[in-house]
Short mmCIF file of C-alpha atoms in Angstrom, two decimals:
data_model
loop_
_atom_site.label_atom_id
_atom_site.label_comp_id
_atom_site.label_asym_id
_atom_site.label_seq_id
_atom_site.Cartn_x
_atom_site.Cartn_y
_atom_site.Cartn_z
CA MET A 1450 120.61 76.28 96.16
CA ASN A 1451 118.51 74.38 98.84
CA ARG A 1452 114.71 75.02 99.68
CA ARG A 1453 115.44 77.92 102.17
CA GLU A 1454 117.30 79.68 99.81
CA PHE A 1455 114.59 79.10 97.04
CA ILE A 1456 112.50 80.11 99.31
CA TYR A 1457 114.02 83.76 100.67
CA SER A 1458 115.92 84.30 97.45
CA ALA A 1459 113.50 86.64 96.27
CA PRO A 1460 114.56 90.39 96.47
CA ALA A 1461 113.11 93.28 97.92
CA ALA A 1462 109.70 94.40 96.42
CA LEU A 1463 106.99 97.20 97.14
CA PHE A 1464 102.84 97.47 96.62
CA PHE A 1465 101.00 100.61 96.17
CA SER A 1466 96.94 100.31 96.85
CA GLY A 1467 94.15 102.80 97.85
CA PHE A 1468 94.56 105.15 95.04
CA PRO A 1469 91.49 107.50 95.56
CA ASN A 1470 89.00 106.22 92.88
CA PHE A 1471 86.83 109.57 92.28
CA ALA A 1472 83.38 107.41 90.83
CA MET A 1473 82.86 106.16 94.51
CA ALA A 1474 81.86 108.10 98.15
CA SER A 1475 84.01 110.78 99.49
CA GLN A 1476 86.75 109.58 101.51
CA LYS A 1477 86.43 109.30 105.32
CA LYS A 1478 89.96 109.54 106.56
CA LEU A 1479 92.77 110.74 104.40
CA GLY A 1480 95.41 108.57 106.58
CA ARG A 1481 98.70 107.16 105.28
CA MET A 1482 99.78 103.18 106.10
CA CYS A 1483 102.65 101.88 105.13
CA ILE A 1484 103.41 97.80 106.30
CA ILE A 1485 106.50 96.60 106.00
CA ILE A 1486 106.67 92.51 105.97
CA LEU A 1487 109.92 91.15 107.60
CA GLU A 1488 110.00 87.41 105.76
CA GLY A 1489 111.36 84.56 107.65
CA GLY A 1490 110.73 86.04 110.46
CA LEU A 1491 112.27 89.00 113.18
CA ASP A 1492 113.95 87.67 116.17
CA GLY A 1493 112.24 90.58 118.54
CA ILE A 1494 114.49 88.59 121.36
CA ALA A 1495 117.64 90.29 119.37
CA ALA A 1496 115.72 93.50 117.74
CA VAL A 1497 114.55 94.36 121.51
CA PRO A 1498 116.53 92.91 124.02
CA PRO A 1499 115.08 92.47 127.84
CA ILE A 1500 118.35 93.67 129.49
CA GLY A 1501 116.24 93.29 132.94
CA ASP A 1502 115.27 89.84 132.34
CA ARG A 1503 118.14 87.55 134.11
CA ASN A 1504 117.40 84.52 132.37
CA LEU A 1505 118.64 85.81 128.82
CA PRO A 1506 122.32 85.45 129.44
CA LYS A 1507 121.67 81.79 130.09
CA LEU A 1508 119.77 81.34 126.75
CA ARG A 1509 122.08 82.91 124.64
CA LYS A 1510 125.76 83.64 125.53
CA ASP A 1511 126.88 84.22 121.90
CA LEU A 1512 123.95 86.33 121.19
CA ILE A 1513 123.72 89.02 123.73
CA ILE A 1514 123.50 92.61 122.43
CA GLU A 1515 126.66 94.71 124.29
CA ASN A 1516 125.96 98.07 122.79
CA GLU A 1517 122.04 98.32 123.18
CA LEU A 1518 120.33 101.82 122.93
CA GLU A 1519 118.54 102.45 126.26
CA ILE A 1520 114.52 102.48 126.51
CA ASN A 1521 114.42 102.11 129.73
CA PRO A 1522 115.65 99.82 132.59
CA PHE A 1523 114.44 96.55 131.42
CA PHE A 1524 114.67 97.07 127.69
CA GLY A 1525 117.45 97.98 125.32
CA LEU A 1526 117.42 98.58 121.65
CA HIS A 1527 119.78 97.37 119.10
CA PRO A 1528 122.02 99.42 118.23
CA SER A 1529 121.10 98.99 114.47
CA LEU A 1530 118.46 101.24 114.94
CA LYS A 1531 119.56 104.61 115.34
CA ASN A 1532 116.78 106.51 112.90
CA PHE A 1533 114.29 104.47 115.06
CA ALA A 1534 116.00 105.12 118.32
CA ASN A 1535 115.92 108.80 117.30
CA MET A 1536 111.88 108.71 116.29
CA LEU A 1537 111.22 107.05 119.61
CA HIS A 1538 112.63 110.67 121.51
CA MET A 1539 110.84 112.41 118.93
CA ASN A 1540 107.54 111.02 119.91
CA GLU A 1541 106.64 108.94 117.13
CA ALA A 1542 107.51 105.99 117.42
CA THR A 1543 106.38 103.06 119.37
CA ILE A 1544 107.60 99.67 120.80
CA ILE A 1545 105.30 96.48 121.02
CA HIS A 1546 107.03 93.08 122.40
CA ALA A 1547 106.02 89.52 122.92
CA VAL A 1548 103.73 90.42 120.17
CA ASN A 1549 102.09 88.16 117.12
CA PHE A 1550 99.25 86.79 115.17
CA PRO A 1551 97.97 83.58 117.45
CA TYR A 1552 100.01 81.36 115.35
CA ASN A 1553 102.56 78.73 116.42
CA ARG A 1554 103.18 75.66 114.25
CA ARG A 1555 106.59 77.84 112.89
CA SER A 1556 105.45 77.14 109.11
CA HIS A 1557 106.86 80.02 106.59
CA PHE A 1558 103.98 79.73 104.16
CA GLU A 1559 101.13 79.02 106.53
CA GLY A 1560 102.18 82.20 108.85
CA GLN A 1561 103.26 84.53 106.08
CA ASN A 1562 99.42 83.68 105.14
CA ILE A 1563 97.73 84.50 108.17
CA VAL A 1564 100.14 87.77 108.28
CA GLU A 1565 98.55 89.05 105.25
CA SER A 1566 95.03 87.29 105.54
CA GLY A 1567 94.37 87.86 109.68
CA ILE A 1568 92.43 84.79 109.70
CA LEU A 1569 94.35 82.16 111.68
CA LYS A 1570 93.47 79.28 109.21
CA PRO A 1571 95.30 79.13 106.47
CA PHE A 1572 95.03 79.51 102.98
CA SER A 1573 91.54 80.15 103.47
CA SER A 1574 90.47 83.55 102.54
CA GLU A 1575 90.78 84.85 98.90
CA THR A 1576 91.34 88.61 100.75
CA GLY A 1577 93.26 90.29 103.14
CA TRP A 1578 92.95 92.35 105.92
CA LEU A 1579 94.35 95.35 105.40
CA GLY A 1580 92.11 95.08 101.37
CA ARG A 1581 88.78 94.18 103.66
CA ALA A 1582 89.30 98.01 105.88
CA MET A 1583 89.83 99.64 102.48
CA ASP A 1584 86.73 98.08 101.37
CA LEU A 1585 84.83 99.70 104.66
CA SER A 1586 86.33 102.63 104.19
CA GLU A 1587 85.73 103.65 100.55
CA ILE A 1588 89.01 104.06 99.56
CA SER A 1589 89.81 100.65 97.31
CA GLY A 1590 90.87 101.70 94.08
CA ARG A 1591 94.03 100.88 91.91
CA ALA A 1592 97.03 98.95 92.70
CA LEU A 1593 100.15 99.20 91.75
CA SER A 1594 102.05 95.98 91.26
CA LEU A 1595 102.62 92.92 89.26
CA ASP A 1596 100.59 91.02 91.73
CA THR A 1597 98.05 92.46 94.20
CA PRO A 1598 99.53 91.00 97.58
CA LEU A 1599 96.93 88.95 99.77
CA LEU A 1600 97.05 92.06 102.36
CA VAL A 1601 95.34 94.20 100.07
CA ARG A 1602 92.73 92.09 98.43
CA GLY A 1603 89.56 93.50 98.95
CA LYS A 1604 85.85 92.34 97.50
CA GLN A 1605 85.74 94.99 94.92
CA LYS A 1606 87.95 95.51 91.75
CA VAL A 1607 91.50 96.51 91.62
CA GLU A 1608 92.93 97.16 88.37
CA ASN A 1609 97.09 96.79 88.40
CA PHE A 1610 99.54 99.35 87.12
CA PHE A 1611 102.93 98.93 87.25
CA PRO A 1612 105.95 101.33 85.58
CA ALA A 1613 106.66 100.12 82.85
CA SER A 1614 110.02 100.16 80.56
CA MET A 1615 109.10 99.07 77.39
CA LYS A 1616 110.70 101.39 74.72
CA GLY A 1617 108.00 104.00 74.07
CA SER A 1618 105.83 103.61 76.96
CA ARG A 1619 106.48 106.64 78.83
CA ASN A 1620 104.92 108.47 76.31
CA ASP A 1621 101.57 109.78 76.35
CA SER A 1622 99.30 107.78 73.35
CA GLN A 1623 95.97 109.33 72.31
CA ALA A 1624 95.97 105.58 70.99
CA LEU A 1625 95.88 103.91 74.89
CA LEU A 1626 92.89 106.34 76.24
CA GLU A 1627 91.01 105.05 74.03
CA ALA A 1628 91.89 101.65 74.41
CA LEU A 1629 91.13 102.15 77.25
CA ARG A 1630 88.02 103.49 76.84
CA ASN A 1631 86.58 100.67 75.17
CA VAL A 1632 88.17 98.14 77.99
CA TYR A 1633 87.04 100.35 81.18
CA GLU A 1634 83.18 100.88 82.15
CA GLY A 1635 82.89 104.78 83.90
CA ASP A 1636 82.83 108.50 82.97
CA LEU A 1637 85.63 109.47 80.90
CA LEU A 1638 86.71 111.08 84.42
CA GLU A 1639 87.76 107.77 85.62
CA THR A 1640 88.94 106.28 82.73
CA ALA A 1641 91.50 109.97 82.55
CA ASN A 1642 92.31 109.02 86.10
CA ILE A 1643 93.47 105.62 84.92
CA LEU A 1644 95.77 106.65 81.77
CA SER A 1645 96.77 109.74 84.15
CA ASP A 1646 98.28 107.40 87.15
CA GLN A 1647 100.02 105.16 84.68
CA ILE A 1648 101.93 107.78 82.25
CA LYS A 1649 102.59 109.60 85.90
CA ALA A 1650 104.16 106.42 87.03
CA ASN A 1651 106.08 106.41 84.09
CA GLN A 1652 107.29 109.60 84.70
CA VAL A 1653 109.65 108.37 87.97
CA ASP A 1654 112.73 107.19 87.34
CA PHE A 1655 112.05 103.89 88.90
CA ARG A 1656 115.18 101.92 89.48
CA ALA A 1657 116.33 101.67 92.93
CA ARG A 1658 115.17 98.08 94.13
CA ASP A 1659 116.72 97.85 97.43
CA PRO A 1660 114.32 98.66 99.83
CA VAL A 1661 115.50 102.17 101.00
CA GLY A 1662 115.25 102.53 97.48
CA LEU A 1663 111.70 101.12 97.46
CA ALA A 1664 110.73 102.86 100.58
CA THR A 1665 111.91 106.43 99.31
CA TYR A 1666 109.91 106.22 95.80
CA ALA A 1667 106.61 104.77 98.26
CA GLY A 1668 107.05 107.97 100.45
CA THR A 1669 106.89 110.17 97.37
CA LYS A 1670 104.08 108.75 95.89
CA MET A 1671 102.11 108.45 99.16
CA LYS A 1672 102.27 112.35 99.52
CA ASN A 1673 100.76 113.10 96.60
CA SER A 1674 97.21 114.35 97.48
CA ILE A 1675 95.94 111.67 94.67
CA GLY A 1676 98.62 109.18 95.75
CA PRO A 1677 98.22 105.81 97.41
CA ARG A 1678 96.65 105.63 101.02
CA VAL A 1679 98.50 102.25 101.35
CA SER A 1680 101.73 100.81 100.52
CA VAL A 1681 103.21 97.08 101.18
CA ILE A 1682 107.41 96.89 101.73
CA ARG A 1683 109.14 93.56 101.68
CA VAL A 1684 112.24 93.18 103.39
CA PRO A 1685 113.42 89.43 103.35
CA ASP A 1686 115.95 87.28 104.85
CA PHE A 1687 115.40 87.08 108.65
CA ASP A 1688 115.35 83.63 108.83
CA THR A 1689 118.78 83.53 110.70
CA HIS A 1690 118.98 80.02 111.93
CA ALA A 1691 122.96 80.26 111.99
CA ASN A 1692 125.72 82.72 111.99
CA GLN A 1693 123.19 86.02 113.67
CA GLY A 1694 126.03 87.56 115.07
CA ALA A 1695 124.89 90.08 118.12
CA ASP A 1696 125.97 93.93 117.58
CA LYS A 1697 127.21 93.18 113.96
CA GLY A 1698 126.47 90.08 111.63
CA ASN A 1699 123.47 88.77 109.74
CA HIS A 1700 120.70 90.07 112.02
CA ALA A 1701 122.19 93.21 112.28
CA ALA A 1702 122.72 94.45 109.06
CA GLN A 1703 119.11 93.43 108.40
CA LEU A 1704 117.67 95.52 111.26
CA THR A 1705 119.89 98.25 109.56
CA ILE A 1706 118.00 98.05 106.13
CA VAL A 1707 114.63 98.47 108.73
CA ASP A 1708 116.27 101.14 110.91
CA ASP A 1709 116.93 103.05 107.09
CA VAL A 1710 113.59 101.97 105.30
CA LEU A 1711 111.79 103.98 108.32
CA LYS A 1712 113.85 106.99 107.79
CA ALA A 1713 113.33 106.75 104.06
CA LEU A 1714 109.46 106.97 104.34
CA LYS A 1715 109.80 109.88 106.86
CA ASP A 1716 112.15 111.72 104.59
CA SER A 1717 110.31 111.36 101.46
CA LEU A 1718 106.32 111.72 102.85
CA GLY A 1719 107.51 115.30 104.54
CA ASP A 1720 104.32 116.96 105.81
CA VAL A 1721 102.01 113.81 105.37
CA TRP A 1722 104.50 111.74 107.82
CA SER A 1723 101.84 113.43 110.65
CA ASN A 1724 99.15 111.45 108.94
CA THR A 1725 100.96 108.39 108.45
CA ILE A 1726 101.61 105.07 110.48
CA VAL A 1727 103.55 102.37 109.38
CA VAL A 1728 103.64 98.64 111.33
CA THR A 1729 105.82 96.60 110.77
CA LEU A 1730 104.63 92.40 110.70
CA THR A 1731 106.23 89.35 110.64
CA GLU A 1732 105.32 85.47 110.66
CA PHE A 1733 106.83 84.51 113.95
CA GLY A 1734 109.92 85.17 116.27
CA ARG A 1735 112.78 83.31 116.87
CA THR A 1736 113.47 81.22 119.64
CA ALA A 1737 114.23 82.10 122.75
CA ARG A 1738 117.70 79.90 123.46
CA GLN A 1739 120.37 79.88 120.85
CA ASN A 1740 121.42 77.00 118.57
CA GLY A 1741 124.16 75.15 118.30
CA SER A 1742 124.66 77.07 114.88
CA GLY A 1743 124.99 80.25 116.76
CA GLY A 1744 121.70 81.31 114.76
CA THR A 1745 118.02 80.70 116.30
CA ASP A 1746 115.03 78.57 115.04
CA HIS A 1747 111.45 79.21 114.22
CA GLY A 1748 109.69 80.36 117.54
CA PHE A 1749 106.80 81.95 118.65
CA GLY A 1750 106.54 85.70 120.13
CA SER A 1751 108.36 88.81 118.24
CA ALA A 1752 108.04 92.85 118.33
CA SER A 1753 106.79 94.84 116.71
CA PHE A 1754 107.79 98.82 115.12
CA LEU A 1755 105.33 101.22 115.17
CA ALA A 1756 106.09 104.79 113.37
CA GLY A 1757 104.68 108.08 112.25
CA GLY A 1758 103.06 111.29 112.90
CA LEU A 1759 99.91 109.90 114.28
CA LEU A 1760 101.98 108.50 116.91
CA ASN A 1761 101.47 111.37 120.23
CA ASN A 1762 103.33 109.52 122.86
CA SER A 1763 106.49 106.96 122.50
CA ARG A 1764 106.42 104.13 124.55
CA ILE A 1765 107.37 100.23 124.77
CA ILE A 1766 103.98 98.54 125.32
CA SER A 1767 104.40 94.92 126.70
CA ASP A 1768 103.14 91.83 128.90
CA TRP A 1769 106.65 90.81 129.34
CA PRO A 1770 105.54 86.72 129.90
CA GLY A 1771 109.43 86.40 131.01
CA LEU A 1772 112.09 84.00 129.69
CA LYS A 1773 112.05 81.38 132.57
CA SER A 1774 111.59 77.96 131.35
CA LYS A 1775 108.22 77.48 132.63
CA ASN A 1776 107.32 80.71 130.93
CA LEU A 1777 108.30 79.67 127.25
CA PHE A 1778 105.46 78.66 124.85
CA GLU A 1779 106.76 74.64 124.76
CA ASP A 1780 109.90 74.86 126.77
CA ARG A 1781 111.74 76.98 123.85
CA ASP A 1782 109.59 80.18 122.47
CA LEU A 1783 109.11 83.68 123.80
CA TYR A 1784 105.32 83.70 124.15
CA ALA A 1785 103.37 86.34 122.54
CA THR A 1786 100.84 87.56 125.28
CA LEU A 1787 99.96 90.43 122.86
CA ASP A 1788 97.75 89.52 120.02
CA MET A 1789 98.79 91.94 116.45
CA ARG A 1790 95.56 91.44 114.86
CA SER A 1791 94.71 93.92 118.00
CA VAL A 1792 98.05 96.18 116.96
CA CYS A 1793 96.93 96.05 113.50
CA ALA A 1794 93.17 97.25 114.10
CA ALA A 1795 94.30 100.26 116.46
CA CYS A 1796 96.40 101.30 113.78
CA LEU A 1797 93.27 101.07 111.05
CA GLU A 1798 91.19 102.95 113.57
CA ALA A 1799 93.54 105.85 113.50
CA SER A 1800 94.32 106.03 109.87
CA PHE A 1801 91.46 104.93 108.78
CA GLY A 1802 88.63 106.12 110.88
CA LEU A 1803 87.02 102.96 111.41
CA GLU A 1804 85.00 102.21 114.25
CA HIS A 1805 87.10 98.81 116.34
CA GLU A 1806 83.37 97.48 116.39
CA GLN A 1807 83.55 97.31 112.92
CA ILE A 1808 87.03 96.46 112.61
CA ARG A 1809 86.70 93.47 114.75
CA GLU A 1810 83.53 92.01 113.40
CA ASP A 1811 83.94 93.05 109.56
CA VAL A 1812 87.79 92.64 109.04
CA PHE A 1813 89.57 90.30 111.48
CA PHE A 1814 86.04 88.21 112.21
CA GLU A 1815 86.98 87.95 115.70
CA PRO A 1816 84.25 89.35 117.81
CA LYS A 1817 86.58 89.00 121.20
CA LEU A 1818 89.80 90.76 119.64
CA PRO A 1819 90.66 93.11 122.51
CA ARG A 1820 91.14 96.94 121.17
CA LEU A 1821 94.57 98.52 121.83
CA PHE A 1822 94.23 101.84 121.05
CA ASN A 1823 94.23 103.61 123.79
CA GLU A 1824 97.22 102.45 124.63
CA ILE A 1825 99.11 103.16 121.38
CA PHE A 1826 97.39 105.98 120.64
CA SER A 1827 96.65 108.07 123.63
#
C-alpha cells in the first residue's frame, strides 16, 4: 500500500450535528444543510465540461466527454449525473464553476483542513465554519458521530453519540438514565432527550455503510422535527492521477456515486427537501491538461453542485477564466475566479437565516467576502 492509498483508503462516512437543544433559545430557522465532501479533488472540467471553450480538446484529447448532458451552449454535464440533471430541470439545482477556497498549494492535508475550517491558514483553527455558524444560529446540539469533524465544531459543547452494535445496547435502560443524570448537568428534560436520541439511533438497522446508504439514513433522520439540522457525508477516491476515463471509467464511477447520493437525500428527506440545501465541497480541482498516465494531477479551480428546495431557479454561475495557456493558473490549472466561502455564506443565509455581514465577520473572518446570495437564491 503506497502513501496515497493509505490516505484515501478510508470508506465513506456520515456525521450528524445540530440536534435541537431544548435548553437553549428557540431556533431562528429550521432549514437543513447537507455537506458532501468529495475527497481527493474533483475534476470540475470533467464533471461540467466547458464544451464551448475551443481550447478544451487541445488539453484533454483522451479525456473528452462525448455524450455530455446538455445545459447550455457553453457548458455540458457529465452523463453520470442524470439525477442531478433532473434536479436542474426541476429548478432545484445549481452549478458553481471555476470555484474553490482561495488555496492553491495542492496539498490534500492542507486543502481539506481549509475546506472544513474556512480559515486560509491551514491547521490554525479548532473550529469549523459550519460549527461557528451553528453557534450563531443557536442550533448547536449533539453530534451523532465517533469523532466530530472539524467542519461542525464550534465553541459550544457538543456531546457525541453513535449507533451502537454491542449486545443489549438497543434496549431501554433505567440504569443508563440514572448514569446520565449523574454525568450531565441541566434539567431532567435535557437528560431525557439525550437518552432518547441514543435509543432512537439504536433502533435503526444501520448497516448500509456505502455513500448512498448513508445518504438515505441521513435524510431519514433529518426529516424528523427533532432530528439533526446538519449532516456531513464524505465520499473518497477523487484523486484521479491515472486512468481517469471520460464517459466511463474511474472518475465517471465516482460521479455516479455523487449522483445517487443526491437522489437518495432527496427521496429520504421527503417534504423537508423543500427546506434543504445540499452543497458539495472539494479541496481542489485537477490540472487542465491530462498527464501521461491518462489522468489529471492536483489543481486549483473546480466545480460545486448545489441542490435542494431552497433554490428557486436552476442556473450555472461562473466567471469563466478560459482555458488558454495564459489564462491558466501557473500555466496548468483552471483558475478559481469565485470564492467558495461566498457560496457557503449564501447557503448559510438561506438555511440558517444569518445576515451576510455576520457570516463574513464571525464565520469566515473576511470583511471583504463578496455576497452571492442573490445570484444563487433569487
